[in-house]
Coordinates of C-alpha atoms in Angstrom, one line a residue:
X168 CA 138.9 109.7 108.7
X169 CA 135.8 111.5 110.2
X170 CA 133.3 112.8 108.2
X171 CA 133.9 116.8 107.3
X172 CA 130.0 117.4 105.9
X173 CA 128.7 120.0 108.1
X174 CA 124.4 119.4 108.0
X175 CA 123.3 122.5 110.4
X176 CA 120.5 121.8 113.0
X177 CA 117.3 122.9 112.1
X178 CA 115.5 126.1 114.2
X179 CA 112.0 125.2 114.2
X180 CA 110.5 126.3 117.5
X181 CA 109.7 123.6 120.5
X182 CA 107.1 124.7 122.8
X183 CA 106.2 121.8 125.6
X184 CA 103.7 122.0 128.6
X185 CA 101.4 119.5 129.8
X186 CA 97.3 119.7 130.8
X187 CA 95.9 118.9 135.0
X188 CA 93.9 115.8 133.3
X189 CA 97.8 114.9 132.5
X190 CA 98.0 115.2 128.6
X191 CA 101.6 116.5 126.6
X192 CA 101.4 119.1 124.6
X193 CA 103.7 120.3 121.6
X194 CA 103.7 123.7 120.2
X195 CA 106.3 124.7 116.7
X196 CA 104.4 128.2 115.8
X197 CA 105.6 128.6 112.5
X198 CA 104.1 132.3 110.9
X199 CA 106.2 131.4 107.6
X200 CA 102.7 130.4 105.6
X201 CA 98.9 130.7 107.1
X202 CA 98.5 127.0 107.6
X203 CA 98.6 124.8 111.1
X204 CA 99.4 121.1 111.2
X205 CA 97.8 118.8 114.6
X206 CA 98.6 115.7 115.5
X207 CA 96.9 113.9 118.1
X208 CA 99.2 110.2 119.2
X209 CA 97.9 107.7 121.2
X210 CA 101.1 105.4 122.4
X211 CA 99.3 101.9 121.2
X212 CA 99.9 100.4 117.6
X213 CA 100.3 97.0 116.4
X214 CA 102.5 95.3 119.7
X215 CA 99.5 95.9 122.6
X216 CA 97.2 94.0 120.8
X217 CA 96.1 90.7 122.6
X218 CA 96.1 87.3 122.0
X219 CA 93.1 86.4 119.8
X220 CA 92.0 90.3 119.4
X221 CA 94.8 90.7 115.8
X222 CA 93.9 93.5 113.9
X223 CA 92.5 96.0 116.9
X224 CA 94.6 98.2 116.4
X225 CA 93.4 99.5 113.2
X226 CA 90.3 98.6 113.3
X227 CA 89.6 101.0 116.9
X228 CA 91.5 103.1 114.6
X229 CA 88.3 103.7 111.7
X230 CA 86.7 102.8 114.5
X231 CA 88.1 107.1 115.4
X232 CA 86.5 108.3 112.5
X233 CA 82.7 107.2 113.3
X234 CA 81.1 109.8 114.9
X235 CA 82.1 110.9 118.6
X236 CA 80.3 112.6 121.2
X237 CA 79.2 116.0 120.0
X238 CA 79.3 114.5 116.5
X239 CA 77.6 112.6 114.5
X240 CA 78.5 110.3 111.6
X241 CA 80.5 112.0 109.5
X242 CA 80.6 115.0 110.9
X243 CA 84.7 115.6 111.7
X244 CA 85.0 115.1 107.6
X245 CA 82.5 117.5 106.3
X246 CA 84.6 119.9 109.4
X247 CA 87.9 118.9 108.0
X248 CA 86.7 119.5 104.1
X249 CA 84.4 122.6 104.3
X250 CA 87.6 124.5 105.6
X251 CA 89.9 123.9 103.1
X252 CA 91.2 121.1 105.2
X253 CA 92.7 116.8 105.0
X254 CA 92.7 115.0 107.5
X255 CA 94.1 111.0 108.3
X256 CA 94.8 108.5 111.1
X257 CA 97.1 105.7 111.1
X258 CA 98.1 103.0 112.7
X259 CA 102.2 102.1 113.8
X260 CA 103.1 98.9 115.7
X261 CA 104.2 101.4 118.6
X262 CA 101.9 104.2 118.1
X263 CA 97.9 105.1 116.5
X264 CA 98.4 108.8 114.6
X265 CA 95.6 110.9 114.2
X266 CA 95.9 114.2 111.8
X267 CA 94.7 117.7 110.3
X268 CA 95.8 120.3 108.1
X269 CA 93.5 123.2 107.3
X270 CA 94.0 126.8 106.9
X271 CA 95.3 128.5 110.4
X272 CA 92.2 130.7 111.1
X273 CA 90.2 126.9 111.2
X274 CA 93.2 125.4 114.2
X275 CA 90.0 126.2 116.4
X276 CA 88.0 123.3 114.4
X277 CA 90.7 120.8 114.8
X278 CA 91.1 121.5 117.9
X279 CA 87.4 120.7 118.5
X280 CA 87.5 117.8 116.7
X281 CA 90.2 115.7 118.3
X282 CA 89.4 116.8 121.9
X283 CA 85.5 116.2 121.3
X284 CA 87.0 111.6 120.6
X285 CA 89.1 111.9 122.5
X286 CA 85.9 112.4 125.3
X287 CA 84.7 109.5 123.5
X288 CA 83.9 107.4 119.8
X289 CA 80.6 106.6 118.6
X290 CA 81.3 102.7 120.1
X291 CA 78.0 101.7 118.0
X292 CA 77.1 97.9 117.2
X293 CA 75.9 99.5 113.3
X294 CA 79.7 101.4 113.8
X295 CA 81.6 98.0 113.9
X296 CA 79.7 95.9 112.5
X297 CA 80.6 98.2 109.8
X298 CA 84.5 99.3 110.3
X299 CA 85.0 95.7 110.4
X300 CA 83.7 95.4 107.0
X301 CA 85.4 98.1 105.6
X302 CA 89.0 96.5 107.4
X303 CA 88.1 92.7 105.9
X304 CA 88.3 95.5 102.2
X305 CA 91.3 96.8 102.8
X306 CA 93.2 93.0 104.3
X307 CA 92.0 91.7 100.2
X308 CA 93.2 95.3 99.0
X309 CA 96.3 95.4 100.0
X310 CA 97.4 92.1 100.9
X311 CA 95.4 89.2 99.6
X312 CA 94.6 89.9 95.8
X313 CA 97.5 92.4 95.6
X314 CA 101.3 91.2 94.3
X315 CA 104.2 90.8 97.2
X316 CA 101.1 92.0 99.6
X317 CA 102.4 92.2 102.9
X318 CA 105.7 91.4 101.9
X319 CA 107.8 91.9 103.7
X320 CA 106.2 94.1 106.4
X321 CA 103.7 91.7 108.0
X322 CA 105.7 88.3 105.9
X323 CA 108.8 89.0 108.2
X324 CA 108.0 89.5 111.4
X325 CA 106.8 85.6 112.6
X326 CA 110.3 84.7 110.7
X327 CA 112.6 87.1 113.0
X328 CA 110.5 87.3 116.1
X329 CA 108.6 84.5 118.6
X330 CA 106.2 86.5 120.8
X331 CA 103.0 86.9 120.2
X332 CA 103.8 91.5 120.1
X333 CA 106.1 91.3 118.3
X334 CA 105.7 88.1 115.4
X335 CA 101.7 88.6 114.4
X336 CA 100.1 89.9 111.9
X337 CA 98.8 93.3 112.6
X338 CA 96.2 93.7 110.3
X339 CA 94.6 90.8 112.3
X340 CA 92.6 87.3 110.8
X341 CA 89.2 88.4 109.6
X342 CA 88.4 85.6 112.9
X343 CA 89.6 88.6 115.1
X344 CA 87.9 90.5 113.4
X345 CA 84.6 89.1 113.7
X346 CA 84.6 87.8 116.3
X347 CA 85.3 92.0 117.8
X348 CA 82.6 93.1 120.7
X349 CA 81.8 96.2 121.7
X350 CA 82.9 96.0 125.1
X351 CA 86.3 95.2 123.5
X352 CA 86.3 98.2 121.7
X353 CA 85.4 100.3 124.7
X354 CA 87.4 98.5 127.3
X355 CA 90.4 99.0 124.4
X356 CA 89.3 103.2 124.4
X357 CA 89.6 103.3 128.3
X358 CA 92.5 101.7 128.4
X359 CA 95.2 102.9 125.8
X360 CA 92.9 106.6 124.7
X361 CA 93.4 108.0 128.0
X362 CA 94.7 111.5 128.3
X363 CA 98.0 110.8 129.5
X364 CA 98.8 108.5 126.9
X365 CA 98.6 111.1 124.5
X366 CA 99.8 114.1 123.4
X367 CA 99.0 117.1 120.9
X368 CA 100.9 118.6 119.1
X369 CA 100.8 121.9 117.0
X370 CA 102.8 123.3 114.2
X371 CA 102.5 126.1 112.3
X372 CA 100.7 129.5 111.9
X373 CA 99.4 130.7 115.0
X374 CA 99.9 132.8 118.2
X375 CA 101.8 130.5 121.4
X376 CA 99.5 132.1 123.6
X377 CA 95.7 131.9 121.5
X378 CA 96.8 128.3 121.1
X379 CA 96.6 127.8 124.5
X380 CA 93.9 129.3 125.5
X381 CA 92.2 127.1 123.4
X382 CA 94.0 124.3 123.8
X383 CA 92.5 124.7 127.9
X384 CA 90.1 125.5 126.2
X385 CA 88.8 122.5 124.5
X386 CA 91.2 119.9 125.9
X387 CA 91.0 120.6 129.3
X388 CA 87.9 119.3 130.8
X389 CA 88.2 116.0 129.2
X390 CA 88.6 113.1 132.1
X391 CA 91.8 112.5 133.0
X392 CA 93.0 108.8 133.2
X393 CA 96.2 107.5 134.0
X394 CA 98.3 106.5 130.7
X395 CA 99.2 102.2 131.0
X396 CA 102.5 101.0 132.0
X397 CA 103.8 99.5 128.4
X398 CA 104.1 96.8 127.6
X399 CA 107.8 95.0 127.8
X400 CA 108.3 94.0 124.3
X401 CA 112.1 92.1 124.3
X402 CA 112.5 89.7 122.3
X403 CA 116.0 87.4 122.2
X404 CA 118.0 87.7 119.5
X405 CA 118.6 85.4 116.6
X406 CA 120.9 82.7 117.5
X407 CA 120.7 81.5 114.3
X408 CA 119.8 82.5 111.0
X409 CA 116.0 81.5 109.9
X410 CA 115.0 81.3 106.5
X411 CA 111.3 80.7 105.4
X412 CA 109.1 81.1 101.7
X413 CA 106.1 81.1 100.8
X414 CA 104.1 81.0 97.6
X415 CA 102.0 84.3 96.8
X416 CA 99.6 83.5 93.6
X417 CA 99.6 86.5 91.6
X418 CA 102.7 87.8 92.6
X419 CA 104.9 87.2 88.2
X420 CA 108.8 87.5 89.9
X421 CA 110.5 86.1 92.9
X422 CA 111.8 88.2 95.9
X423 CA 113.6 88.3 98.7
X424 CA 113.9 90.6 101.6
X425 CA 116.2 89.8 105.0
X426 CA 116.0 91.4 108.2
X427 CA 118.6 92.0 110.5
X428 CA 118.7 92.5 114.4
X429 CA 120.3 96.7 115.6
X430 CA 120.4 98.3 118.6
X431 CA 117.9 99.9 120.8
X432 CA 115.8 103.3 118.9
X433 CA 115.5 104.7 122.2
X434 CA 117.7 103.1 124.3
X435 CA 121.0 103.1 122.4
X436 CA 120.2 106.0 119.6
X437 CA 124.0 107.2 119.1
X438 CA 124.4 103.1 118.5
X439 CA 121.1 102.8 116.3
X440 CA 121.9 106.1 114.5
X441 CA 124.9 104.4 112.2
X442 CA 121.9 101.1 110.9
X443 CA 120.5 104.6 109.8
X444 CA 122.8 106.2 107.7
X445 CA 124.2 102.1 106.5
X446 CA 121.1 101.7 105.4
X447 CA 121.5 104.1 102.7
X448 CA 124.4 103.7 102.1
X449 CA 123.7 100.3 100.8
X450 CA 121.1 101.0 98.1
X451 CA 120.6 104.6 98.4
X452 CA 120.7 105.9 94.4
X453 CA 122.9 103.6 91.7
X454 CA 126.0 104.9 93.2
X455 CA 125.2 102.9 95.8
X456 CA 127.0 99.2 97.5
X457 CA 124.3 96.6 96.3
X458 CA 122.6 99.0 93.6
X459 CA 125.9 99.1 92.4
X460 CA 126.4 95.5 92.7
X461 CA 123.5 93.6 92.5
X462 CA 121.0 95.7 89.8
X463 CA 124.3 96.8 87.2
X464 CA 126.8 94.7 87.9
X465 CA 125.7 91.0 88.3
X466 CA 121.8 92.2 87.4
X467 CA 120.6 89.3 89.5
X468 CA 117.9 91.9 91.0
X469 CA 115.8 94.2 89.4
X470 CA 115.1 97.2 92.4
X471 CA 117.3 96.5 95.8
X472 CA 116.4 99.2 99.2
X473 CA 116.9 98.9 102.2
X474 CA 116.1 100.6 105.5
X475 CA 115.3 100.5 109.4
X476 CA 111.8 99.4 111.2
X477 CA 109.3 97.3 109.0
X478 CA 107.0 100.5 107.9
X479 CA 109.9 102.4 107.5
X480 CA 109.5 104.9 110.5
X481 CA 113.3 104.9 111.4
X482 CA 113.3 107.2 113.8
X483 CA 108.7 106.9 115.9
X484 CA 110.0 103.0 116.9
X485 CA 110.8 101.1 120.1
X486 CA 113.1 97.9 120.4
X487 CA 112.9 94.7 118.8
X488 CA 113.6 96.4 115.5
X489 CA 115.5 96.0 112.7
X490 CA 117.2 96.8 109.4
X491 CA 115.6 95.9 106.1
X492 CA 117.7 94.7 103.1
X493 CA 114.7 93.9 100.1
X494 CA 115.0 93.0 96.6
X495 CA 113.2 91.8 93.5
X496 CA 114.6 89.2 91.1
X497 CA 114.2 88.3 87.0
X498 CA 112.0 84.8 86.9
X499 CA 114.2 82.1 88.0
X500 CA 116.3 84.2 90.6
X501 CA 118.3 82.8 93.6
X502 CA 117.3 84.0 96.4
X503 CA 120.1 82.2 98.4
X504 CA 122.8 83.7 96.2
X505 CA 121.9 87.5 96.1
X506 CA 122.0 86.7 100.0
X507 CA 125.9 85.4 99.5
X508 CA 126.2 88.2 97.6
X509 CA 125.2 90.8 100.5
X510 CA 127.0 89.2 102.0
X511 CA 130.2 90.2 100.4
X512 CA 129.6 93.6 100.6
X513 CA 129.1 93.3 103.8
X514 CA 131.9 92.0 103.9
X515 CA 134.1 94.1 101.3
X516 CA 132.7 96.6 103.4
X517 CA 133.7 96.3 107.5
X518 CA 137.0 95.0 106.1
X519 CA 138.6 97.4 103.5
X520 CA 135.8 101.1 104.9
X521 CA 134.1 103.9 103.2
X522 CA 135.5 105.1 99.9
X523 CA 135.9 108.4 99.5
X524 CA 133.4 110.9 99.4
X525 CA 131.2 107.4 99.8
X526 CA 129.7 108.4 103.8
X527 CA 129.3 111.9 102.8
X528 CA 127.5 111.7 100.0
X529 CA 125.3 109.5 101.5
X530 CA 124.9 112.4 104.3
X531 CA 123.9 115.0 102.1
X532 CA 120.9 113.1 100.3
X533 CA 119.9 111.7 103.5
X534 CA 119.9 116.2 104.8
X535 CA 118.1 117.2 102.3
X536 CA 115.3 114.8 103.0
X537 CA 115.3 115.7 106.8
X538 CA 114.9 119.3 105.5
X539 CA 112.3 118.4 103.1
X540 CA 110.2 116.4 105.6
X541 CA 109.9 119.1 107.3
X542 CA 108.5 121.6 105.2
X543 CA 105.0 120.9 105.7
X544 CA 103.4 121.6 109.1
X545 CA 102.8 118.4 109.3
X546 CA 106.4 117.2 108.7
X547 CA 106.6 118.8 112.4
X548 CA 103.4 118.3 114.2
X549 CA 104.2 114.2 113.3
X550 CA 107.1 113.4 114.4
X551 CA 107.3 115.6 117.1
X552 CA 104.7 115.1 118.8
X553 CA 105.8 110.3 118.2
X554 CA 109.0 111.9 119.7
X555 CA 107.6 112.8 123.2
X556 CA 105.5 110.6 123.7
X557 CA 108.7 107.9 122.8
X558 CA 111.5 109.9 123.5
X559 CA 110.5 113.5 125.9
X560 CA 112.4 115.0 122.9
X561 CA 110.9 116.5 120.2
X562 CA 113.5 118.5 119.4
X563 CA 115.5 116.0 118.2
X564 CA 114.0 116.6 114.7
X565 CA 116.0 120.0 114.7
X566 CA 119.3 117.7 115.8
X567 CA 118.7 114.6 113.2
X568 CA 120.0 116.6 110.5
X569 CA 123.3 117.4 112.1
X570 CA 123.3 114.4 114.1
X571 CA 123.7 112.4 110.7
X572 CA 126.8 114.2 109.5
X573 CA 128.1 113.8 112.4
X574 CA 128.1 109.5 112.2
X575 CA 131.6 109.0 111.3
X576 CA 133.0 106.1 109.0
X577 CA 134.1 103.9 111.3
X578 CA 131.1 103.9 112.8
X579 CA 129.9 102.5 110.2
X580 CA 132.1 99.7 109.3
X581 CA 131.5 98.6 113.0
X582 CA 127.9 98.2 112.5
X583 CA 128.2 96.8 109.1
X584 CA 130.5 94.1 110.8
X585 CA 127.7 92.9 113.4
X586 CA 125.1 92.1 109.6
X587 CA 126.0 88.2 109.9
X588 CA 123.9 85.6 108.5
X589 CA 123.6 83.9 111.7
X590 CA 121.7 87.2 113.0
X591 CA 119.6 87.4 110.1
X592 CA 116.2 86.8 109.2
X593 CA 115.1 86.2 105.7
X594 CA 111.4 85.3 103.7
X595 CA 111.4 84.6 100.1
X596 CA 108.7 84.9 97.6
X597 CA 107.9 82.3 95.5
X598 CA 106.2 84.0 91.7
X599 CA 102.4 81.5 92.0
X600 CA 101.4 84.1 88.4
X601 CA 101.0 81.9 85.7
X602 CA 102.1 78.8 87.5

């Protein structure tokens, strides 16, 4: 039976245009609060790194904050924070983003700053060596010296995938990072940080005509360079279960994560969307199937979660990606038993279908989170930029709550039936703390 819940689409305005140099622009005005969000997204991420240069996309993100054509080191920080704003950047599998949130009156300041580093960051030997050390320290803090560091986003891909773009460590090896040169950095910038390979997005309190004039003024004379050809990241499907384990020397308890291949999130979006809802049916809230079974009834795990995309970016990722289930277990926990119980619950869902109200409850929670996420200007500027970059459809952000509400119980059951052990990759964490 079809779902009866109705979640309306949001109605944030979307205006799109392209500058003569190839830069795509998305504007979403909203005069309800005197704040603006500015995002610039480049179509390069972890998967585009060449062999021998693991971690380079993230390293280059750091270099983009070390001064630019007309700005000395730390000037970006000073100009944004001096206006009462905040800023950051992040590296993902398929893109790298840079963003600011500022009072509406400081919009032109943010546009100048982003345009200046789009012309060229200060790629010096001093900046490179300094940022290599910063990234190495980040790896020590976030992965090497943190319990469950890199689990599962760094640990599961090499089990699930066989090709370098999909399987390698996106943080990078110390050896690769230390061997990076300024020439490497300049080549990376020249190839990937072109106007034609980027999207600028502005959301919040601004006049469209004034913002358009500012964008033309600051970005219009950035030299045009064509976008590189998008690499092919195609990966054969799993032909049997793949399972590995490793000892985490500082993890106190065992853990396990499983990944299942799912349809192409862009080329087969209608088939992909039910898996997004299925992950929530399985793990969202105390009434969800795996929480009720594994945590509350069997007590074989202390927590369980499910989501799409290794970095949790379900609507902002290209193929191949996966539905992930991960759980932490009590002392002496049995990963094999947990996985077989997951199989039982998936089989039960595929055979018996959903309980009354189960889908509607899940859709309502998902819709509420989507609506809440777009309340903030950055919750519009960033995803709209990525949706334009990957799909040419920034307005999909408006449509997602309604599309989620239209997923049917039959689609959920059909999706669950594809999550078979023979199409699964798993990685188990064996605790080393106190061993």
